[in-house]
mmCIF file of C-alpha atoms and ligand atoms in Angstrom:
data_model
loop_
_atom_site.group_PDB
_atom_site.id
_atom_site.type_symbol
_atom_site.label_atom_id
_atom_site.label_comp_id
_atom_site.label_asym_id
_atom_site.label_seq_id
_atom_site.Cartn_x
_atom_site.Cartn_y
_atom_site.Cartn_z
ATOM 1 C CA UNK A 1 -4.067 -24.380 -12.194
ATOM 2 C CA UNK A 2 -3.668 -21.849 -9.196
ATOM 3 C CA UNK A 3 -0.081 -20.296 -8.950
ATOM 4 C CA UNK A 4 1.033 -18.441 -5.920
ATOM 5 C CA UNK A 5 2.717 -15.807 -7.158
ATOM 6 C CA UNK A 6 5.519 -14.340 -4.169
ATOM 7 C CA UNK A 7 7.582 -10.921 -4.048
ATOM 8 C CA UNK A 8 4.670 -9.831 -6.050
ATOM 9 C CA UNK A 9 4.475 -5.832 -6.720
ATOM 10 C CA UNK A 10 2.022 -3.612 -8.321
ATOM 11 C CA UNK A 11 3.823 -3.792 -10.959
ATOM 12 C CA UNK A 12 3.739 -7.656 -11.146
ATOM 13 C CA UNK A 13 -0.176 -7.692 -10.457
ATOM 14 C CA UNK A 14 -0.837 -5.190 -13.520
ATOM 15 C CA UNK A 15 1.230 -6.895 -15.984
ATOM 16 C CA UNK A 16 0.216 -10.742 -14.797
ATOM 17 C CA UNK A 17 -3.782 -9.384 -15.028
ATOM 18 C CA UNK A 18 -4.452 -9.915 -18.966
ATOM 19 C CA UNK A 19 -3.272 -13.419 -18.409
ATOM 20 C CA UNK A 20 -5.681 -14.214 -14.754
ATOM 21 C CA UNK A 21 -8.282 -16.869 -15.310
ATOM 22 C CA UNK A 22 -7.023 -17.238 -18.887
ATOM 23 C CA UNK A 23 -6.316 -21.139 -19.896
ATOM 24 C CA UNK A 24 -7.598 -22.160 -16.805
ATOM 25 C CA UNK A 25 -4.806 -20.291 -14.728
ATOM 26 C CA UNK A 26 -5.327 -18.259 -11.732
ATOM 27 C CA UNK A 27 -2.731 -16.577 -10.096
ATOM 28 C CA UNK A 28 -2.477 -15.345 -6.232
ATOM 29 C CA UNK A 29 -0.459 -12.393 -5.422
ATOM 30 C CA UNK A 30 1.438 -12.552 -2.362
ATOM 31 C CA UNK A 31 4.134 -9.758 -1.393
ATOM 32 C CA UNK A 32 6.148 -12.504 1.075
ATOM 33 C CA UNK A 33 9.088 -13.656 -0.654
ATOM 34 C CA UNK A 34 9.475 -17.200 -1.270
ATOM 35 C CA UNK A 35 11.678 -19.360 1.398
ATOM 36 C CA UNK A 36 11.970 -21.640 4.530
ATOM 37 C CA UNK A 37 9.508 -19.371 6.302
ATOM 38 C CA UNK A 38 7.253 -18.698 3.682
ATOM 39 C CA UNK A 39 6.758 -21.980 1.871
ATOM 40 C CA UNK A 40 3.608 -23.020 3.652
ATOM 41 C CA UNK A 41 2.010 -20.024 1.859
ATOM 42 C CA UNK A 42 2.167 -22.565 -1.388
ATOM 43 C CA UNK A 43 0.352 -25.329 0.299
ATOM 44 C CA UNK A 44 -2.691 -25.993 -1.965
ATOM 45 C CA UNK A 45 -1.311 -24.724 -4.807
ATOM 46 C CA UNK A 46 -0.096 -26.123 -8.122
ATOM 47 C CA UNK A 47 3.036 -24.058 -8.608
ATOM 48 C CA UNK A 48 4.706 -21.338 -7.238
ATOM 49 C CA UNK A 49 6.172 -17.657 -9.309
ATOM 50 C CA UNK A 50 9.280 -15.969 -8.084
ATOM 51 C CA UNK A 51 11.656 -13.514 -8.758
ATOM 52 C CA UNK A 52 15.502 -12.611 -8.116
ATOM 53 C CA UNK A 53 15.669 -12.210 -4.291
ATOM 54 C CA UNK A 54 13.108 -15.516 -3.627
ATOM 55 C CA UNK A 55 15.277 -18.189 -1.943
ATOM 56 C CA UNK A 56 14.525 -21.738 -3.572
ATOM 57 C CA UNK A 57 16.520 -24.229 -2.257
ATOM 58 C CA UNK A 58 16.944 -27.791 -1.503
ATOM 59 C CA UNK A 59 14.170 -27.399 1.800
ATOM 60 C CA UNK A 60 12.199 -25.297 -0.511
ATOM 61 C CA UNK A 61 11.804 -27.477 -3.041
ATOM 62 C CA UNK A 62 11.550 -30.415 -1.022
ATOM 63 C CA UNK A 63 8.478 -28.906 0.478
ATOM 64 C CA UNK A 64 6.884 -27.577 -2.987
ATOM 65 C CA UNK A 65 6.849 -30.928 -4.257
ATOM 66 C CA UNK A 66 5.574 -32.484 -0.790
ATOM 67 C CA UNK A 67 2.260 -29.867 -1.161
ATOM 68 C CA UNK A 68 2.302 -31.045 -5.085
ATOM 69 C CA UNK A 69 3.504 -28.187 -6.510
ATOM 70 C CA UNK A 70 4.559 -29.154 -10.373
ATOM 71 C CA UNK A 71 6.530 -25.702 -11.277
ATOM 72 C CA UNK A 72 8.758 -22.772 -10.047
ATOM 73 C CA UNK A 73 8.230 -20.428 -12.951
ATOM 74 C CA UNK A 74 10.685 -17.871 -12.771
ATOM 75 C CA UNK A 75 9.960 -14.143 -13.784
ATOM 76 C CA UNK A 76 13.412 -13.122 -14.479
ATOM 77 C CA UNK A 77 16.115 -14.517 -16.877
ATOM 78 C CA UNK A 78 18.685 -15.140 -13.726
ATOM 79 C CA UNK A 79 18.543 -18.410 -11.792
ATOM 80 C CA UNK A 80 20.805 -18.572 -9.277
ATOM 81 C CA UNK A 81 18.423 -18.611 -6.489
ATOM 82 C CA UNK A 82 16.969 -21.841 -7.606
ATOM 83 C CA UNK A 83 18.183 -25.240 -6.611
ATOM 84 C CA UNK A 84 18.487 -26.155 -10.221
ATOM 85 C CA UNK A 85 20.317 -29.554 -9.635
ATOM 86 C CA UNK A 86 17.906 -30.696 -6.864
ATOM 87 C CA UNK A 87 14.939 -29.582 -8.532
ATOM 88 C CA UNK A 88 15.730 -31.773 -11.533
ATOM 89 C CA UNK A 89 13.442 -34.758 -11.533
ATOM 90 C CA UNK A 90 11.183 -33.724 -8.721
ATOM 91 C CA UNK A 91 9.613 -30.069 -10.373
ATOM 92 C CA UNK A 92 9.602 -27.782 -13.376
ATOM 93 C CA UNK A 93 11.675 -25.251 -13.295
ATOM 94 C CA UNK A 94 10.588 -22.379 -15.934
ATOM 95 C CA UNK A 95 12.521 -18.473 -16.259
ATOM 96 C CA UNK A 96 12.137 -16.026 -18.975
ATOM 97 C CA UNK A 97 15.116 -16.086 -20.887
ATOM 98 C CA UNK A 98 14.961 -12.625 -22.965
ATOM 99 C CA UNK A 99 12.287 -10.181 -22.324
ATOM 100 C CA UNK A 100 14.283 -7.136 -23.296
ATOM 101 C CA UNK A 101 18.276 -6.801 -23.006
ATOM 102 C CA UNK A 102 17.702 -3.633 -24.343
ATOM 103 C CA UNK A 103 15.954 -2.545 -21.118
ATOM 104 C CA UNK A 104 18.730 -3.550 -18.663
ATOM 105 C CA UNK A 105 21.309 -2.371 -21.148
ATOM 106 C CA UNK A 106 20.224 1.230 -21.467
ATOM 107 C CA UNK A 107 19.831 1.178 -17.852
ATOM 108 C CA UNK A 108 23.593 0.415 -17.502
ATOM 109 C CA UNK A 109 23.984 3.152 -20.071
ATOM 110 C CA UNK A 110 21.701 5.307 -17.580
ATOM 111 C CA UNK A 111 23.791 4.858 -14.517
ATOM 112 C CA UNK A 112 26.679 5.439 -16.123
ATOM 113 C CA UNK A 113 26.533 9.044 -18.018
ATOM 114 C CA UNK A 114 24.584 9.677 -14.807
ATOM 115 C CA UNK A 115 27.773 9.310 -13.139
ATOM 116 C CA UNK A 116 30.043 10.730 -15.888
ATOM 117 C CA UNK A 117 28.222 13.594 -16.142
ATOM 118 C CA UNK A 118 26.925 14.190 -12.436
ATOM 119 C CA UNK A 119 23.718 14.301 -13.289
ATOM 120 C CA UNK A 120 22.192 12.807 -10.125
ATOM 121 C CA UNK A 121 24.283 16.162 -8.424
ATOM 122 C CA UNK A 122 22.996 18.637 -10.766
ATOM 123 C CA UNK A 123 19.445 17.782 -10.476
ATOM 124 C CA UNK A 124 19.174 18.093 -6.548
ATOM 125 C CA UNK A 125 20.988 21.427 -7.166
ATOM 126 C CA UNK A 126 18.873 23.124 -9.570
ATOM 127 C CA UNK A 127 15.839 21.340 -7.437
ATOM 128 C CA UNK A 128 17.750 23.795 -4.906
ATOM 129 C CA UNK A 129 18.054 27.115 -7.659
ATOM 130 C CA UNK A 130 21.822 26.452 -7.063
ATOM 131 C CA UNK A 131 23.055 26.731 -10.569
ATOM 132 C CA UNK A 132 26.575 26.637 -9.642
ATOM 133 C CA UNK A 133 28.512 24.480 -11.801
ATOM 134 C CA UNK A 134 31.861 23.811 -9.687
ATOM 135 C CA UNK A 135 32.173 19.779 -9.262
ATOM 136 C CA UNK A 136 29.947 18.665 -11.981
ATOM 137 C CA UNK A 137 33.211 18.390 -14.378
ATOM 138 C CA UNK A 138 32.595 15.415 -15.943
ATOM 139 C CA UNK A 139 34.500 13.096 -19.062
ATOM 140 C CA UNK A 140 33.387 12.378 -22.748
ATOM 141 C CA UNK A 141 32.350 8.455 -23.511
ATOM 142 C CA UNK A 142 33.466 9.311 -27.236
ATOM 143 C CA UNK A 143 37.288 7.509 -27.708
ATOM 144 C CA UNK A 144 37.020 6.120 -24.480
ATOM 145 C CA UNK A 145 37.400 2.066 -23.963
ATOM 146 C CA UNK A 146 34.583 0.049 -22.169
ATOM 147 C CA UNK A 147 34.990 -3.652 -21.346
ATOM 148 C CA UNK A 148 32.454 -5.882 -21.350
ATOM 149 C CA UNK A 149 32.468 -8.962 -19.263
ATOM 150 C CA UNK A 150 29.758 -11.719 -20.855
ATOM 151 C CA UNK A 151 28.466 -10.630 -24.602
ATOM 152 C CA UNK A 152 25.192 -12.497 -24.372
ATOM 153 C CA UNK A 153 21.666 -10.560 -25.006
ATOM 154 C CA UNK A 154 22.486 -8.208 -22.570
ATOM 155 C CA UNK A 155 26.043 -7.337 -23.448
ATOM 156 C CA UNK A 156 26.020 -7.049 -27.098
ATOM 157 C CA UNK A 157 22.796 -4.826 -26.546
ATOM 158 C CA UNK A 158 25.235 -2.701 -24.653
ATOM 159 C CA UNK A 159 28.417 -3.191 -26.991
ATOM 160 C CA UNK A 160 25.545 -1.497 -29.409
ATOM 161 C CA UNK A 161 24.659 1.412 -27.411
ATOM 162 C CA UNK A 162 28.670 1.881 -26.535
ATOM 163 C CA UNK A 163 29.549 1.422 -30.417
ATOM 164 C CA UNK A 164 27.092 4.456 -30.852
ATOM 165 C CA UNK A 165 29.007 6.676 -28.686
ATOM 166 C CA UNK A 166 31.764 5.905 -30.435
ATOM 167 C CA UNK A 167 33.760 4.130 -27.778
ATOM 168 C CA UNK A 168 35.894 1.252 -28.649
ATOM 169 C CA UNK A 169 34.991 -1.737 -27.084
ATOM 170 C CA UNK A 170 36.591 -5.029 -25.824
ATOM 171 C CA UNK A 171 35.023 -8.178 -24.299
ATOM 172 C CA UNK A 172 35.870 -11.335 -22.507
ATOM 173 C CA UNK A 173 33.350 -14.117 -22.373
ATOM 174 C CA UNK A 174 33.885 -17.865 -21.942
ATOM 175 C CA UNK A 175 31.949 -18.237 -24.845
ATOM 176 C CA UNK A 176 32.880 -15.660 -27.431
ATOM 177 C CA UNK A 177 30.247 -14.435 -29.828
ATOM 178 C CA UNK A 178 32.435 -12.671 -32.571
ATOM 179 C CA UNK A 179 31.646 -9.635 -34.201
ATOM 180 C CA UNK A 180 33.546 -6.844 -35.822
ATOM 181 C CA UNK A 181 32.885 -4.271 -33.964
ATOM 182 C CA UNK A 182 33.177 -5.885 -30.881
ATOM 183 C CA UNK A 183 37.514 -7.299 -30.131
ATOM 184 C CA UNK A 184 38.041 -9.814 -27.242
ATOM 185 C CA UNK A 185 40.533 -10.088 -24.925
ATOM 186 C CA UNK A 186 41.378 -11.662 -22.197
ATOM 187 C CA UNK A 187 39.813 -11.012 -18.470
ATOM 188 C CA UNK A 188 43.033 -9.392 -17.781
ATOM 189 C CA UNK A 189 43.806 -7.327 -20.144
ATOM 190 C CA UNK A 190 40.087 -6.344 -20.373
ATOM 191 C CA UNK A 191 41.005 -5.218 -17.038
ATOM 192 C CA UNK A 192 43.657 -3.331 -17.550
ATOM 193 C CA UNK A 193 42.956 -1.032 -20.543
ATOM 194 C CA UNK A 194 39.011 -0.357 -20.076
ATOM 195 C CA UNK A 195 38.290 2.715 -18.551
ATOM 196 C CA UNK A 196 34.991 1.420 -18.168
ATOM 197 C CA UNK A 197 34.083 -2.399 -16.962
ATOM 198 C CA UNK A 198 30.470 -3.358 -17.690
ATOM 199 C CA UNK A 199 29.510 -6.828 -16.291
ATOM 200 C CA UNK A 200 26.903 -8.610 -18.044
ATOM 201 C CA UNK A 201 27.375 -12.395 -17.472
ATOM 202 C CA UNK A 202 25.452 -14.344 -15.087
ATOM 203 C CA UNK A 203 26.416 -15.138 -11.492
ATOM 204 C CA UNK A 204 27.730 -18.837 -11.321
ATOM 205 C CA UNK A 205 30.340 -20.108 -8.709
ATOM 206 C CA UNK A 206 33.214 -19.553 -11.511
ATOM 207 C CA UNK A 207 32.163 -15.557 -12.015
ATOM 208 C CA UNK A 208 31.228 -15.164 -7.822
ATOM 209 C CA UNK A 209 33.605 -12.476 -6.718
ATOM 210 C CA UNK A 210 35.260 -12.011 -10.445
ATOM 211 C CA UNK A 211 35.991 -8.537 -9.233
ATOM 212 C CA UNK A 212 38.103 -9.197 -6.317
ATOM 213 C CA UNK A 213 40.619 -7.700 -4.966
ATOM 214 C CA UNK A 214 43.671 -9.086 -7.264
ATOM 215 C CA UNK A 215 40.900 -7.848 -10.516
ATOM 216 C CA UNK A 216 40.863 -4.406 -9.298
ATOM 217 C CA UNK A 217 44.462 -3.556 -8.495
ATOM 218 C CA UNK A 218 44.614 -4.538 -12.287
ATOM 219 C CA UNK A 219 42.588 -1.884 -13.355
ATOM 220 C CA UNK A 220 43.336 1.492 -14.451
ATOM 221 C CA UNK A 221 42.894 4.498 -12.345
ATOM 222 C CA UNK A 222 40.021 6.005 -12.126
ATOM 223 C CA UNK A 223 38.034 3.157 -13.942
ATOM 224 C CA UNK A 224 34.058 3.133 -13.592
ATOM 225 C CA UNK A 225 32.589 -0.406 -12.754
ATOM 226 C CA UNK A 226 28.874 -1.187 -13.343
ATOM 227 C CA UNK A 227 27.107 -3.762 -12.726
ATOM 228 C CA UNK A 228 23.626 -4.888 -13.963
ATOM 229 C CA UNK A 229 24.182 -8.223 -13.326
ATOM 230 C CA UNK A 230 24.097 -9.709 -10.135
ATOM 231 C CA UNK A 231 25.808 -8.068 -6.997
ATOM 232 C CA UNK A 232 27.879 -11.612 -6.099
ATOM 233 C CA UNK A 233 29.832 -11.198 -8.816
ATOM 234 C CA UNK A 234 32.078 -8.424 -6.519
ATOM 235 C CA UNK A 235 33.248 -8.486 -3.609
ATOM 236 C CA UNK A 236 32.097 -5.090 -2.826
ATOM 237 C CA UNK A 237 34.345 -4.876 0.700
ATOM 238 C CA UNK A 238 37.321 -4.694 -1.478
ATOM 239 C CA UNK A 239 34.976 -2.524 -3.928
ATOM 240 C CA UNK A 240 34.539 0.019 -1.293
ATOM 241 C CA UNK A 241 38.229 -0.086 -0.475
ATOM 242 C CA UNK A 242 39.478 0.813 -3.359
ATOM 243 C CA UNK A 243 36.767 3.724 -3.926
ATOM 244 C CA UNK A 244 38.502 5.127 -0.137
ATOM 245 C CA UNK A 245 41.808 4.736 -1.796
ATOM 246 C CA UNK A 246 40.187 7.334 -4.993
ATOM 247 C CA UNK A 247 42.011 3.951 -7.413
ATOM 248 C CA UNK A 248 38.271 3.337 -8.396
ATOM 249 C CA UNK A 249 36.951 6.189 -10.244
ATOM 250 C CA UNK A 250 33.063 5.431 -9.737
ATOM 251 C CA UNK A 251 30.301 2.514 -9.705
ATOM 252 C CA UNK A 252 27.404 1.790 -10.913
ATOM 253 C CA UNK A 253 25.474 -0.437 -9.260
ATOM 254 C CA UNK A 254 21.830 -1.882 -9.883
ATOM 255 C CA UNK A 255 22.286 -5.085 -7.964
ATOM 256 C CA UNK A 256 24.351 -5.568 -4.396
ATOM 257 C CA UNK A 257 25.617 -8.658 -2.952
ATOM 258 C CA UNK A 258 23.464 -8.535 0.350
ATOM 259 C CA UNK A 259 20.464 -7.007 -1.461
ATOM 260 C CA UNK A 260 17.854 -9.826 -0.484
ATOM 261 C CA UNK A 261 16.126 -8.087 2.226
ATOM 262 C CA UNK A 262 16.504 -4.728 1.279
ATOM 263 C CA UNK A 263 16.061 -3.877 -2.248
ATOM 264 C CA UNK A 264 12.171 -3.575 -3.461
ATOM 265 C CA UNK A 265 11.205 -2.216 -0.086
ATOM 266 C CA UNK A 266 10.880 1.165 0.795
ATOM 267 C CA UNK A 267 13.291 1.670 3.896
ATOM 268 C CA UNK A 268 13.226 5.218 4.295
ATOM 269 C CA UNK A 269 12.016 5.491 7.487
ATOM 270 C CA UNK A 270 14.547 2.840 9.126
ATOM 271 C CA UNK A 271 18.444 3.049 10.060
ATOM 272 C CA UNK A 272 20.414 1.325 7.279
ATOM 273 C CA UNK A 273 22.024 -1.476 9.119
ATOM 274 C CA UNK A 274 24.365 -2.762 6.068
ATOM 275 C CA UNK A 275 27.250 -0.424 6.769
ATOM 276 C CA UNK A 276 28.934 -1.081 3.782
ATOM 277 C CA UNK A 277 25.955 -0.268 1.590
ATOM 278 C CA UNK A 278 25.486 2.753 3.610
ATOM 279 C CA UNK A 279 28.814 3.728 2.938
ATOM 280 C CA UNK A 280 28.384 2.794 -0.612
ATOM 281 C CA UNK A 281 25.333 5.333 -1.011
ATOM 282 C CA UNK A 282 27.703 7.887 0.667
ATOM 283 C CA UNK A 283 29.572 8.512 -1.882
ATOM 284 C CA UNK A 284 29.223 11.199 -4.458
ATOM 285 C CA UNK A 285 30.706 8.898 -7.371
ATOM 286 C CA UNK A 286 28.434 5.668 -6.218
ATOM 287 C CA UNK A 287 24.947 5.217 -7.944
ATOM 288 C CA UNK A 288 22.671 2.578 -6.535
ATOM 289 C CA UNK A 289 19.565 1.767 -7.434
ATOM 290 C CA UNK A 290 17.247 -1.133 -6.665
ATOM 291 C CA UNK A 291 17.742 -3.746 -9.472
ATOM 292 C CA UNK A 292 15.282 -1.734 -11.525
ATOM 293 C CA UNK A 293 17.213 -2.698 -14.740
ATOM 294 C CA UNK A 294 14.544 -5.329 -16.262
ATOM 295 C CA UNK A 295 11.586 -2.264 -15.240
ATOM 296 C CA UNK A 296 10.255 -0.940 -17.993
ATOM 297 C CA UNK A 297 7.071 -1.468 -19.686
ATOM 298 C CA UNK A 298 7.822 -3.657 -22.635
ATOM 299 C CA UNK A 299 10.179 -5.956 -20.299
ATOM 300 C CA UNK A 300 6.551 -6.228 -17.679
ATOM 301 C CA UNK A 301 4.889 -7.170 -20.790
ATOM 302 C CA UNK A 302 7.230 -9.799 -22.233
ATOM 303 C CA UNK A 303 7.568 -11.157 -18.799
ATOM 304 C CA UNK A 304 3.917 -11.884 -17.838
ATOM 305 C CA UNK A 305 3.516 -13.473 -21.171
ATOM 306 C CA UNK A 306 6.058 -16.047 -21.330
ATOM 307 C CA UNK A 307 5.517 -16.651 -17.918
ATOM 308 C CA UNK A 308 2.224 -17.613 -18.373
ATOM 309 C CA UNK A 309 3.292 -19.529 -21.630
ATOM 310 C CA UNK A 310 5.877 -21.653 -19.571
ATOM 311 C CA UNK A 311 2.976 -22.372 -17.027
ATOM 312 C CA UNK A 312 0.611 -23.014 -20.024
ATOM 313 C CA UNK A 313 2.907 -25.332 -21.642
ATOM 314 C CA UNK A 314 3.320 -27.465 -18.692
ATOM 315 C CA UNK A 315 -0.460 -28.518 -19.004
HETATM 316 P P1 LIG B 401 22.932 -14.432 -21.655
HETATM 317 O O1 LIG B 401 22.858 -15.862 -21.220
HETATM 318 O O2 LIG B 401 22.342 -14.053 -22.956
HETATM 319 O O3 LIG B 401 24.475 -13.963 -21.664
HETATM 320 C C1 LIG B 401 25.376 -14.253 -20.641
HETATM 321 C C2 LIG B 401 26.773 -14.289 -21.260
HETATM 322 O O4 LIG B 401 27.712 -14.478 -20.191
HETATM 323 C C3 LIG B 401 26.969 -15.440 -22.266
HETATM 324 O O5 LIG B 401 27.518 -14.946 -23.462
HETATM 325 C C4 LIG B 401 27.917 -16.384 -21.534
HETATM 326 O O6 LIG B 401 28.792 -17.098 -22.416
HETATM 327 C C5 LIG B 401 28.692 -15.403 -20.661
HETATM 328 N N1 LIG B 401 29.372 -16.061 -19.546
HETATM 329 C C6 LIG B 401 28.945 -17.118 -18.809
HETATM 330 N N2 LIG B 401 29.884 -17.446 -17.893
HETATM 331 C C7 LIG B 401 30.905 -16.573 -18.065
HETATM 332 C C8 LIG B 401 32.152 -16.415 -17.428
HETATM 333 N N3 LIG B 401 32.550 -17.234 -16.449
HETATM 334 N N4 LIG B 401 32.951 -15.405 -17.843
HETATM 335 C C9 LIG B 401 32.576 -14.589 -18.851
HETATM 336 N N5 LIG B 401 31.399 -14.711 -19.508
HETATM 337 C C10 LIG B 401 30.576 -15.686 -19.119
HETATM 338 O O7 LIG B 401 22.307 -13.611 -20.465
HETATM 339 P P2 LIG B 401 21.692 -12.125 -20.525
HETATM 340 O O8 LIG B 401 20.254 -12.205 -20.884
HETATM 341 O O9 LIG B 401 22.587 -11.270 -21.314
HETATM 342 O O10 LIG B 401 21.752 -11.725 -18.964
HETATM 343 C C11 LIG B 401 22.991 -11.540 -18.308
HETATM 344 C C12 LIG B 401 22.738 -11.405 -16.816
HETATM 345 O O11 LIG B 401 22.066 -10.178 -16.550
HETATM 346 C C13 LIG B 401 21.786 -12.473 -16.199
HETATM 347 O O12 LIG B 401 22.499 -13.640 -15.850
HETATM 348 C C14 LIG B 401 21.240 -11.773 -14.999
HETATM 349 O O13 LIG B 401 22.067 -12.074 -13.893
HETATM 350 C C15 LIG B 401 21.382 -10.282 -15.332
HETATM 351 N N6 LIG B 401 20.093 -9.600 -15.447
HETATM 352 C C16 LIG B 401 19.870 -8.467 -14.694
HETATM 353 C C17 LIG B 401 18.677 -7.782 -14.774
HETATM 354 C C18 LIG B 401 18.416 -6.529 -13.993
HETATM 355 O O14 LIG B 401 17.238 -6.145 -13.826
HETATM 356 N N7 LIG B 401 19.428 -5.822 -13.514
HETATM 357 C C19 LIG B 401 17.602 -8.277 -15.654
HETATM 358 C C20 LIG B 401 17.967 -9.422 -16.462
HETATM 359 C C21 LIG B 401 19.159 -10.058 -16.335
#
């Protein structure tokens, strides 16, 4: 089977090359994401391997099964970019459910005593031999309350890390997964008391723009909002609002709403034309980074297996 493999990094290329020409399965790297434009790239192929920011829908699928492609194996555990519903009958549709919560989770752990303690601030000033303390006041986690909004793999990996520290923690999921250490509530009250929101369930047209504007006039002052999840589940004009008005005390962002054509590429040299992610990286109490949560060596590794597996197993 030959799989065109799109979005593909260096990254993808090392982890995916134990597995190339193994059970008949060769894969082509291509760094083009997947969509209406690019879909002719999968002509002659048998299936086609994408990640978050690949657009599969209903024209994209129609035209994968037209060239006779037979799956769209996913190499993430988040399908909202697929056409799930109009795939169905037509072409596999493969993802990798778990390859390590523990990876995204202690990223959102990362980003946020990064921002608690300032550390992104104190680095570029003793990079500088300015050892001036003055700003870098930050808070202890210890006693304080997170929330936790969807306790799957991903958020009870983080309730763990947050237990730990000795904060207490509450959680709202449509599905509760109860556990003593762990009480739920519901999505307003969660919003309410948590000095910290951490949103961990996937982004479906019920949980698009959870945080809204009504969700954060709920919250406390000074709260600190990550989000590891996707970036459609706020609506980060009324996110950026609320940072001008100082209500929001900091966020924590590894994914962004309009990230599609930005994120993964290096646009250093280039004038940022998304003003409000501009203005987001302006900030002093807004981390960004480039939905780097699942990167991480054992995560690769887990990936590029049971992608090849779900490929395999379609033989
Ligand atoms: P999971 O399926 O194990 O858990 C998701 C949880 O969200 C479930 O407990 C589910 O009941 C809950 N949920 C669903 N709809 C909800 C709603 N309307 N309100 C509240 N809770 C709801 O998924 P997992 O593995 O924990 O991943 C969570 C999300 O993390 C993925 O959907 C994906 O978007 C994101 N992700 C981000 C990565 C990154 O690199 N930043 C990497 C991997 C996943």
């Amino acid at each position: 089977m030959n799989i065109a493999v799109f979005d593909s990094k260096s990254y993808d290329v090392e982890s995916l090359s134990p597995y190339q020409g193994k059970d008949g399965i060769n894969y082509k790297f291509f760094e083009a994401k997947l969509n209406e434009d690019t879909v002719t790239l999968a002509k002659g192929f048998d299936g086609v391997c994408v990640f978050v920011n690949d657009n599969v829908n209903a024209y994209v699928i129609t035209k994968l099964y037209e060239y006779g492609c037979r799956i769209i194996a996913l190499r993430c555990a988040g399908f909202n970019n697929v056409d799930v519903d109009y795939a169905r009958g037509r072409i596999a549709v493969a993802r990798v459910p778990a390859y390590s919560p523990h990876a995204v989770a202690e990223h959102a752990m990362a980003m946020l005593l990064t921002s608690v303690r300032r550390i992104h601030k104190a680095y570029i000033r003793t990079r500088d031999y300015n050892f001036s303390l003055n700003g870098l006041t930050g808070f202890d986690l210890y006693g304080k309350t997170v929330g936790i909004i969807g306790t799957g793999r991903i958020g009870s990996a983080f309730a763990d890390i947050c237990n730990g520290f000795g904060m207490n923690v509450l959680a709202y999921d449509s599905v509760p997964n109860p556990r003593p250490d762990i009480k739920y509530v519901t999505k307003d009250e969660l919003f309410e008391r948590s000095d910290i929101i951490s949103l961990h369930c996937p982004l479906s047209e019920e949980t698009h723009h959870l945080i809204n504007a009504e969700a954060l006039c709920r919250m406390k002052k000074g709260v600190i909002i990550i989000n590891t999840s996707r970036g459609a589940l706020i609506d980060t004009e009324c996110l950026v609002k609320e940072l001008l008005s100082r209500r929001i005390g900091g966020a924590c962002l590894d994914v962004y709403e309009e990230e599609g054509d930005i994120f993964y590429e290096d646009k250093s040299g280039h004038i940022m034309n998304d003003e409000v992610l501009a203005r987001l990286i302006s900030m002093p109490n807004v981390i960004v980074t480039s939905h780097q949560g699942f990167l991480t060596k054992e995560a690769l590794s887990n990936i590029a297996q049971t992608t090849h597996f779900n490929i395999k197993s379609l033989e």
